[in-house]
Amino acid sequence: MQTVLVTGGAGFIGANFILLARQNNWFNIINVDKLTYASNLENLAELQNDTNYHFVQGDIDNVELVSYLLDKYQPNAIINFAAETHVDRSIFSPQTFIQTNVVGTFNLLEATRFYWQKLSLQNQQQFRFLHVSTDEVYGSLSTQEPAFREDTPYAPNSPYAASKAAADHFVRAYYHTYKLPTLTTNCSNNYGMRQFPEKLIPLTILNALDGKSLPIYGDGQNIRDWLYVIDHCEAIYLVIQQGKIGETYNIGGLNEQTNLTVVKKICAILDELIPKPNFSYSSLINFVPDRPGHDRRYAIDCSKIRRDLGWQPKENFDSGLRKTVQWYLDNSAWVNQVSSGAYQNWLKQNYENRK
Ligand code: NAD
Ligand code: DAU
């Protein structure tokens, strides 16, 4: 079985990927994660006795550490999930986004290049570096424009998107300059279990359960293309197995929804699962001042990955959202753990001036 070094595997998508990979015996996994506020090792607690899974606390920015781990574990592939990921935080403090997403990815590429150049020719040919990126690098669409394709020009609008775009360019450059066998995936908004509750869907679920207001930026008509996290993880597996090196693959949910619709759907599910007399959770909806530079619409054209690799999203949004709400209801210990003082400070910083 192949060994894969996963970065950022204690976060939302990385943890779901590792759990799926180990359940299906896809790979041995080495997980390198800095353990920022967005991570949670509880996500991976069920792997504590799995001898084919190893966790190392570390920073992708640290070339010495990454080089040591590559030499020690000799992975056949690297999947780079590690990043600072929240757009609102990138507006308050962009510095860490540049450090991890740009400099960190660059240093990870450097350590990978040194390791890869020492491999045998056969191992060099089989090696893959898969960089997980976002649709936000393509900018914002109007309602009439066609969905983002792999050849849509980059036009990032937030510090987060700009940092991911810069990282994508370095990955591309390492393929063209050094022939490092890279792959890049650009996916739309993920949702599902284990997402840190700074993002729209888990924030709405937890605020509603606490009887707190449900903040909607601007007019609530911004559109996102929601992708169930397990569908995303399966796409990544296919790309690493069958993707053509040097190429990028767009991954989307074929599921465009306005933010207001998403929040209303969550409220309707909660009205059904935890009804309260003479009360609908939708009465908590609160329109608040907009996010600066807020992209109006994202939509992914995923015809390339469907045509070339046979992937398409399986989950339907209504059932995926219901499963997600149910997961947060069933995992109150996880929720309590992440709703710490630091999280409360973030809520204060982001929402206090929006009242
Ligand atoms: P997340 O914020 O939930 O988790 C990120 C993880 O990376 C955390 O465990 C954190 O500790 C780790 N990390 C941060 N800086 C690190 C560093 N310097 N070294 C090592 N580890 C570090 O993120 P996510 O939502 O799981 O996103 C994973 C990847 O997918 C990111 O690259 C993100 O840009 C991309 N992406 C996410 C979405 C989405 O909707 N969540 C959509 C498109 C693309
Ligand atoms: O598109 C992919 C991107 O999706 C990823 O690259 C990012 O890492 C991920 O965070 C996500 O970015 P968004 O900014 O789209 O996600 P977020 O959940 O923060 O917001 C979704 C939409 O909901 C967006 O239009 C802003 C809006 N929103 C968000 C929050 C947190 C609100 O209206 N109210 C809120 O309180």
Coordinates of C-alpha atoms and ligand atoms in Angstrom, one line a residue:
M1 CA 0.0 0.0 0.0
Q2 CA 1.2 3.5 -0.8
T3 CA 2.2 6.0 1.9
V4 CA 0.9 9.5 1.6
L5 CA 2.0 12.6 3.6
V6 CA -1.1 14.7 4.3
T7 CA -0.7 18.3 5.6
G8 CA -3.4 20.0 7.6
G9 CA -5.1 16.7 8.3
A10 CA -6.5 17.8 11.7
G11 CA -8.7 20.3 10.0
F12 CA -12.1 19.9 8.4
I13 CA -11.5 18.4 4.9
G14 CA -8.1 16.8 5.8
A15 CA -9.6 14.9 8.7
N16 CA -12.5 13.7 6.6
F17 CA -10.1 12.6 3.9
I18 CA -7.8 10.7 6.3
L19 CA -10.8 8.9 7.9
L20 CA -12.1 7.9 4.5
A21 CA -8.6 6.8 3.3
R22 CA -8.0 4.6 6.4
Q23 CA -11.6 3.2 6.3
N24 CA -11.0 2.1 2.7
N25 CA -7.3 1.2 3.2
W26 CA -6.4 3.6 0.3
F27 CA -3.1 4.6 1.9
N28 CA -0.8 4.6 4.9
I29 CA -1.0 8.2 6.2
I30 CA 1.5 10.6 7.8
N31 CA -0.4 13.6 9.0
V32 CA 1.6 16.8 9.6
D33 CA -0.5 19.6 11.2
K34 CA 0.6 22.7 13.0
L35 CA -2.6 22.4 15.2
T36 CA -3.9 26.0 14.7
Y37 CA -7.2 27.1 16.2
A38 CA -9.0 25.4 13.2
S39 CA -7.7 22.0 14.0
N40 CA -9.0 19.3 16.3
L41 CA -7.2 16.0 17.0
E42 CA -10.6 14.7 18.3
N43 CA -11.5 14.4 14.6
L44 CA -9.0 11.6 14.3
A45 CA -9.4 9.9 17.7
E46 CA -10.8 6.7 16.2
L47 CA -7.4 6.2 14.5
Q48 CA -5.4 6.1 17.7
N49 CA -4.7 2.3 17.4
D50 CA -4.2 2.3 13.7
T51 CA -0.6 1.4 13.0
N52 CA -0.9 2.7 9.4
Y53 CA -1.6 6.3 10.6
H54 CA 0.9 8.6 12.2
F55 CA 0.4 12.1 13.5
V56 CA 3.2 14.7 13.7
Q57 CA 2.7 18.2 15.0
G58 CA 4.6 20.5 12.6
D59 CA 4.5 23.5 10.2
I60 CA 4.7 23.1 6.4
D61 CA 6.9 26.2 6.6
N62 CA 9.6 24.2 8.4
V63 CA 11.8 22.8 5.6
E64 CA 14.1 20.8 8.0
L65 CA 11.2 19.1 9.7
V66 CA 9.4 18.3 6.4
S67 CA 12.6 17.0 4.9
Y68 CA 13.2 14.8 7.9
L69 CA 9.7 13.3 7.6
L70 CA 10.0 12.8 3.9
D71 CA 13.3 10.9 4.3
K72 CA 12.0 8.9 7.3
Y73 CA 8.6 7.8 5.8
Q74 CA 9.5 7.9 2.0
P75 CA 5.9 8.8 0.9
N76 CA 4.7 8.2 -2.6
A77 CA 2.6 11.3 -2.6
I78 CA 1.9 14.5 -0.7
I79 CA -1.6 16.1 -0.3
N80 CA -1.4 19.7 0.8
F81 CA -4.6 20.7 2.7
A82 CA -2.7 22.9 5.2
A83 CA -3.8 26.5 5.0
E84 CA -5.4 29.4 6.8
T85 CA -8.9 29.2 5.3
H86 CA -11.3 31.8 6.7
V87 CA -11.9 34.8 4.5
D88 CA -13.1 37.0 7.4
R89 CA -10.0 36.3 9.4
S90 CA -7.9 37.1 6.3
I91 CA -9.5 40.6 6.2
F92 CA -8.6 41.2 9.9
S93 CA -5.1 39.7 9.8
P94 CA -3.7 38.8 6.4
Q95 CA -0.1 38.2 7.6
T96 CA -0.6 34.5 8.7
F97 CA -2.3 33.8 5.3
I98 CA 0.8 34.9 3.5
Q99 CA 3.1 33.0 5.9
T100 CA 1.2 29.7 5.7
N101 CA -0.5 29.7 2.3
V102 CA 2.3 31.3 0.3
V103 CA 5.6 30.9 2.1
G104 CA 4.5 27.6 3.7
T105 CA 3.5 26.1 0.4
F106 CA 6.7 27.4 -1.2
N107 CA 8.8 25.8 1.6
L108 CA 6.8 22.5 1.3
L109 CA 7.5 22.5 -2.5
E110 CA 11.2 23.1 -1.8
A111 CA 11.4 20.2 0.7
T112 CA 9.5 18.0 -1.7
R113 CA 11.7 19.0 -4.6
F114 CA 14.9 18.0 -2.7
Y115 CA 13.3 14.7 -1.7
W116 CA 11.9 13.9 -5.1
Q117 CA 15.2 14.6 -6.9
K118 CA 16.9 11.9 -4.8
L119 CA 14.3 9.2 -5.7
S120 CA 15.0 6.5 -8.3
L121 CA 13.6 7.4 -11.8
Q122 CA 10.8 4.9 -11.3
N123 CA 9.8 6.4 -7.9
Q124 CA 10.1 9.9 -9.4
Q125 CA 7.6 9.0 -12.1
Q126 CA 5.2 7.5 -9.7
F127 CA 5.4 10.4 -7.1
R128 CA 2.5 13.0 -6.9
F129 CA 2.2 16.3 -5.1
L130 CA -1.5 17.3 -4.9
H131 CA -2.3 20.8 -3.9
V132 CA -5.8 21.5 -2.6
S133 CA -7.0 24.9 -3.7
T134 CA -10.2 26.9 -4.0
D135 CA -12.6 28.3 -6.5
E136 CA -12.1 31.7 -4.9
V137 CA -8.9 32.2 -7.0
Y138 CA -11.1 32.8 -10.0
G139 CA -12.9 35.8 -8.4
S140 CA -16.6 36.6 -8.6
L141 CA -19.3 35.8 -11.1
S142 CA -22.5 37.7 -12.0
T143 CA -25.7 35.6 -12.1
Q144 CA -25.5 35.4 -15.9
E145 CA -21.8 34.4 -16.3
P146 CA -20.8 30.8 -17.0
A147 CA -19.3 28.8 -14.2
F148 CA -15.5 28.8 -13.5
R149 CA -13.5 26.4 -15.8
E150 CA -9.9 25.3 -15.3
D151 CA -8.9 28.0 -17.9
T152 CA -10.8 30.9 -16.3
P153 CA -8.2 33.6 -15.5
Y154 CA -7.3 34.1 -11.9
A155 CA -8.8 37.2 -10.2
P156 CA -8.7 36.8 -6.4
N157 CA -10.5 39.4 -4.4
S158 CA -9.7 38.7 -0.7
P159 CA -6.3 38.3 1.0
Y160 CA -7.2 34.6 1.5
A161 CA -8.0 34.1 -2.2
A162 CA -4.8 36.0 -3.2
S163 CA -2.7 33.8 -1.0
K164 CA -4.2 30.7 -2.4
A165 CA -3.7 32.0 -6.0
A166 CA -0.1 32.7 -5.2
A167 CA 0.4 29.2 -3.9
D168 CA -1.3 27.7 -7.0
H169 CA 1.1 29.7 -9.2
F170 CA 4.1 28.2 -7.3
V171 CA 2.8 24.7 -7.7
R172 CA 2.4 25.3 -11.4
A173 CA 5.9 26.8 -11.6
Y174 CA 7.4 23.7 -9.9
Y175 CA 5.9 21.5 -12.5
H176 CA 7.0 23.6 -15.4
T177 CA 10.5 24.4 -14.1
Y178 CA 11.5 21.3 -12.2
K179 CA 9.1 18.7 -13.6
L180 CA 7.8 18.0 -10.1
P181 CA 4.7 15.8 -10.8
T182 CA 2.1 18.2 -9.4
L183 CA -1.7 18.2 -9.5
T184 CA -4.0 21.1 -8.3
T185 CA -7.6 20.9 -7.4
N186 CA -9.9 24.0 -7.1
C187 CA -13.0 23.2 -5.3
S188 CA -16.2 25.0 -4.2
N189 CA -17.5 25.5 -0.7
N190 CA -17.4 22.3 1.3
Y191 CA -20.0 21.4 4.0
G192 CA -20.4 18.4 6.3
M193 CA -19.3 17.0 9.6
R194 CA -16.3 18.4 11.6
Q195 CA -16.3 21.9 10.1
F196 CA -15.1 24.6 12.5
P197 CA -18.0 26.8 13.4
E198 CA -16.6 30.0 12.0
K199 CA -18.0 29.1 8.5
L200 CA -21.6 29.8 7.5
I201 CA -23.3 26.4 7.9
P202 CA -21.9 25.2 11.3
L203 CA -22.1 28.8 12.6
T204 CA -25.8 28.9 11.7
I205 CA -26.5 25.5 13.3
L206 CA -24.7 26.3 16.5
N207 CA -26.1 29.9 16.8
A208 CA -29.6 28.6 16.2
L209 CA -29.3 25.9 18.9
D210 CA -28.1 28.6 21.3
G211 CA -31.0 30.9 20.4
K212 CA -28.5 33.5 19.0
S213 CA -29.1 35.6 15.9
L214 CA -28.1 34.2 12.5
P215 CA -25.9 36.8 10.8
I216 CA -26.4 37.2 7.1
Y217 CA -24.0 39.5 5.3
G218 CA -25.5 42.1 3.0
D219 CA -28.7 41.1 1.2
G220 CA -28.2 37.3 1.6
Q221 CA -28.2 36.9 -2.2
N222 CA -24.6 35.9 -2.6
I223 CA -24.3 32.5 -4.2
R224 CA -22.0 29.6 -3.3
D225 CA -21.8 26.1 -4.9
W226 CA -22.0 23.7 -2.0
L227 CA -20.1 20.4 -2.2
Y228 CA -20.5 17.6 0.4
V229 CA -17.1 17.0 2.0
I230 CA -17.1 13.2 1.3
D231 CA -17.8 13.9 -2.4
H232 CA -14.7 16.2 -2.4
C233 CA -12.5 13.6 -0.7
E234 CA -13.5 11.0 -3.3
A235 CA -12.6 13.4 -6.0
I236 CA -9.2 14.0 -4.5
Y237 CA -8.6 10.3 -4.3
L238 CA -9.4 9.9 -8.0
V239 CA -7.2 12.9 -9.0
I240 CA -4.2 11.5 -7.1
Q241 CA -4.7 8.0 -8.7
Q242 CA -5.6 9.0 -12.2
G243 CA -5.1 12.8 -12.7
K244 CA -2.7 13.9 -15.4
I245 CA 0.4 15.5 -14.0
G246 CA 0.8 19.3 -14.3
E247 CA -3.0 19.7 -14.7
T248 CA -5.7 21.3 -12.5
Y249 CA -9.2 19.9 -11.8
N250 CA -12.2 21.9 -10.8
I251 CA -14.4 20.1 -8.2
G252 CA -17.9 21.5 -7.6
G253 CA -21.2 20.4 -6.1
L254 CA -23.5 21.4 -9.0
N255 CA -25.5 23.0 -6.3
E256 CA -25.7 26.8 -6.3
Q257 CA -27.6 28.3 -3.4
T258 CA -28.0 31.8 -2.0
N259 CA -26.8 32.3 1.5
L260 CA -30.4 33.1 2.6
T261 CA -31.7 29.9 1.2
V262 CA -29.0 27.9 3.0
V263 CA -29.8 29.5 6.3
K264 CA -33.6 29.0 5.8
K265 CA -33.1 25.3 5.0
I266 CA -31.1 24.8 8.2
C267 CA -33.8 26.5 10.2
A268 CA -36.5 24.3 8.5
I269 CA -34.5 21.2 9.5
L270 CA -34.1 22.4 13.1
D271 CA -37.9 23.3 13.2
E272 CA -38.5 19.6 12.4
L273 CA -35.8 18.0 14.5
I274 CA -36.0 20.2 17.6
P275 CA -39.4 22.0 17.4
K276 CA -40.2 24.7 19.9
P277 CA -43.8 25.8 20.4
N278 CA -44.8 29.0 18.5
F279 CA -41.2 29.5 17.3
S280 CA -39.3 29.1 14.1
Y281 CA -35.5 29.2 14.1
S282 CA -35.8 31.5 11.0
S283 CA -37.0 34.3 13.3
L284 CA -33.4 34.5 14.4
I285 CA -32.2 35.6 10.9
N286 CA -30.4 38.9 11.1
F287 CA -29.1 40.9 8.1
V288 CA -25.8 42.5 9.1
P289 CA -23.3 44.8 7.3
D290 CA -21.5 43.1 4.4
R291 CA -18.1 41.5 4.3
P292 CA -15.7 43.9 2.5
G293 CA -15.0 42.8 -1.1
H294 CA -17.7 40.1 -0.7
D295 CA -17.7 37.9 -3.9
R296 CA -21.2 37.7 -5.3
R297 CA -21.2 34.3 -6.8
Y298 CA -19.1 31.2 -7.2
A299 CA -20.0 28.3 -9.5
I300 CA -17.8 25.5 -10.7
D301 CA -17.9 23.8 -14.1
C302 CA -16.7 20.3 -13.2
S303 CA -17.1 18.8 -16.6
K304 CA -13.4 18.1 -16.9
I305 CA -13.2 15.8 -13.9
R306 CA -16.5 14.2 -14.9
R307 CA -15.3 13.5 -18.5
D308 CA -11.7 12.6 -17.8
L309 CA -12.0 10.7 -14.4
G310 CA -15.6 9.8 -14.2
W311 CA -16.3 11.7 -11.0
Q312 CA -19.5 13.5 -10.1
P313 CA -21.0 14.6 -6.8
K314 CA -23.3 11.9 -5.3
E315 CA -24.8 13.8 -2.3
N316 CA -28.0 15.7 -2.7
F317 CA -28.0 19.0 -0.8
D318 CA -31.2 18.4 1.2
S319 CA -30.0 15.0 2.5
G320 CA -26.4 16.2 3.0
L321 CA -27.5 19.2 5.0
R322 CA -29.8 17.1 7.1
K323 CA -26.9 14.7 7.8
T324 CA -24.7 17.7 8.7
V325 CA -27.2 19.2 11.1
Q326 CA -27.7 15.8 12.7
W327 CA -23.9 15.3 13.2
Y328 CA -23.7 18.6 15.1
L329 CA -26.7 17.6 17.3
D330 CA -25.1 14.2 18.0
N331 CA -21.6 15.6 18.8
S332 CA -22.1 18.1 21.6
A333 CA -18.7 17.1 23.2
W334 CA -16.9 18.1 19.9
V335 CA -18.9 21.3 19.8
N336 CA -18.1 22.2 23.4
Q337 CA -14.5 21.6 22.8
V338 CA -14.2 24.0 19.8
S339 CA -16.5 26.7 21.3
S340 CA -13.6 27.8 23.7
G341 CA -12.6 31.2 24.8
A342 CA -10.6 31.8 21.6
Y343 CA -13.7 31.1 19.5
Q344 CA -15.8 33.4 21.6
N345 CA -13.2 36.2 21.1
W346 CA -13.4 35.6 17.3
L347 CA -17.2 35.9 17.4
K348 CA -16.8 39.2 19.3
Q349 CA -14.2 40.5 16.8
N350 CA -16.1 39.6 13.7
Y351 CA -19.7 40.3 14.7
E352 CA -19.6 43.0 17.3
N353 CA -19.3 45.9 14.9
R354 CA -21.9 44.4 12.5
K355 CA -24.8 44.8 15.0
Ligands
NAD1 P1 -9.4 24.1 8.0 O1 -9.2 25.5 8.4 O2 -10.5 23.4 8.6 O3 -8.1 23.3 8.4 C1 -6.8 23.7 8.1 C2 -5.8 22.8 8.8 O4 -4.5 23.2 8.4 C3 -5.9 22.9 10.3 O5 -5.8 21.6 10.9 C4 -4.6 23.7 10.7 O6 -4.1 23.4 12.0 C5 -3.7 23.3 9.6 N1 -2.6 24.3 9.3 C6 -2.7 25.6 9.2 N2 -1.5 26.2 9.0 C7 -0.6 25.1 9.0 C8 0.8 25.1 8.8 N3 1.5 26.2 8.6 N4 1.4 23.9 8.8 C9 0.7 22.8 9.0 N5 -0.7 22.7 9.2 C10 -1.3 23.9 9.2 O7 -9.4 24.0 6.5 P2 -10.3 23.1 5.5 O8 -11.6 23.8 5.3 O9 -10.2 21.7 5.9 O10 -9.5 23.4 4.1 C11 -8.5 22.5 3.7 C12 -7.9 23.0 2.4 O11 -9.0 23.0 1.4 C13 -7.4 24.4 2.4 O12 -6.2 24.4 1.6 C14 -8.4 25.3 1.8 O13 -7.9 26.4 1.2 C15 -9.0 24.3 0.8 N6 -10.5 24.6 0.5 C16 -11.4 24.6 1.5 C17 -12.7 24.8 1.2 C18 -13.8 24.7 2.2 O14 -15.0 25.0 1.9 N7 -13.6 24.4 3.5 C19 -13.1 25.0 -0.2 C20 -12.1 25.0 -1.1 C21 -10.8 24.8 -0.8
DAU2 O1 -15.4 28.7 -2.1 C1 -14.5 28.0 -1.4 C2 -14.2 28.7 -0.1 O2 -15.3 28.5 0.7 C3 -12.9 28.1 0.7 O3 -11.8 28.3 -0.1 C4 -12.8 28.8 2.0 O4 -11.7 28.3 2.7 C5 -14.1 28.6 2.8 O5 -14.0 29.3 4.0 C6 -15.3 29.1 2.0 O6 -15.2 30.5 1.9 P1 -16.6 31.4 2.0 O7 -16.2 32.8 2.4 O8 -17.5 31.2 0.8 O9 -17.2 30.6 3.3 P2 -18.0 31.2 4.5 O10 -18.6 30.0 5.2 O11 -17.2 32.1 5.4 O12 -19.2 32.1 3.9 C7 -20.1 31.5 3.0 C8 -21.0 32.6 2.6 O13 -21.8 33.0 3.7 C9 -20.3 33.9 2.1 O14 -21.0 34.5 1.0 C10 -20.3 34.8 3.3 C11 -21.6 34.4 4.0 N1 -21.6 34.5 5.5 C12 -20.6 33.9 6.2 C13 -20.6 34.0 7.6 C14 -19.5 33.4 8.3 C15 -22.7 35.2 6.1 O15 -23.6 35.7 5.4 N2 -22.7 35.2 7.4 C16 -21.7 34.7 8.2 O16 -21.7 34.9 9.5

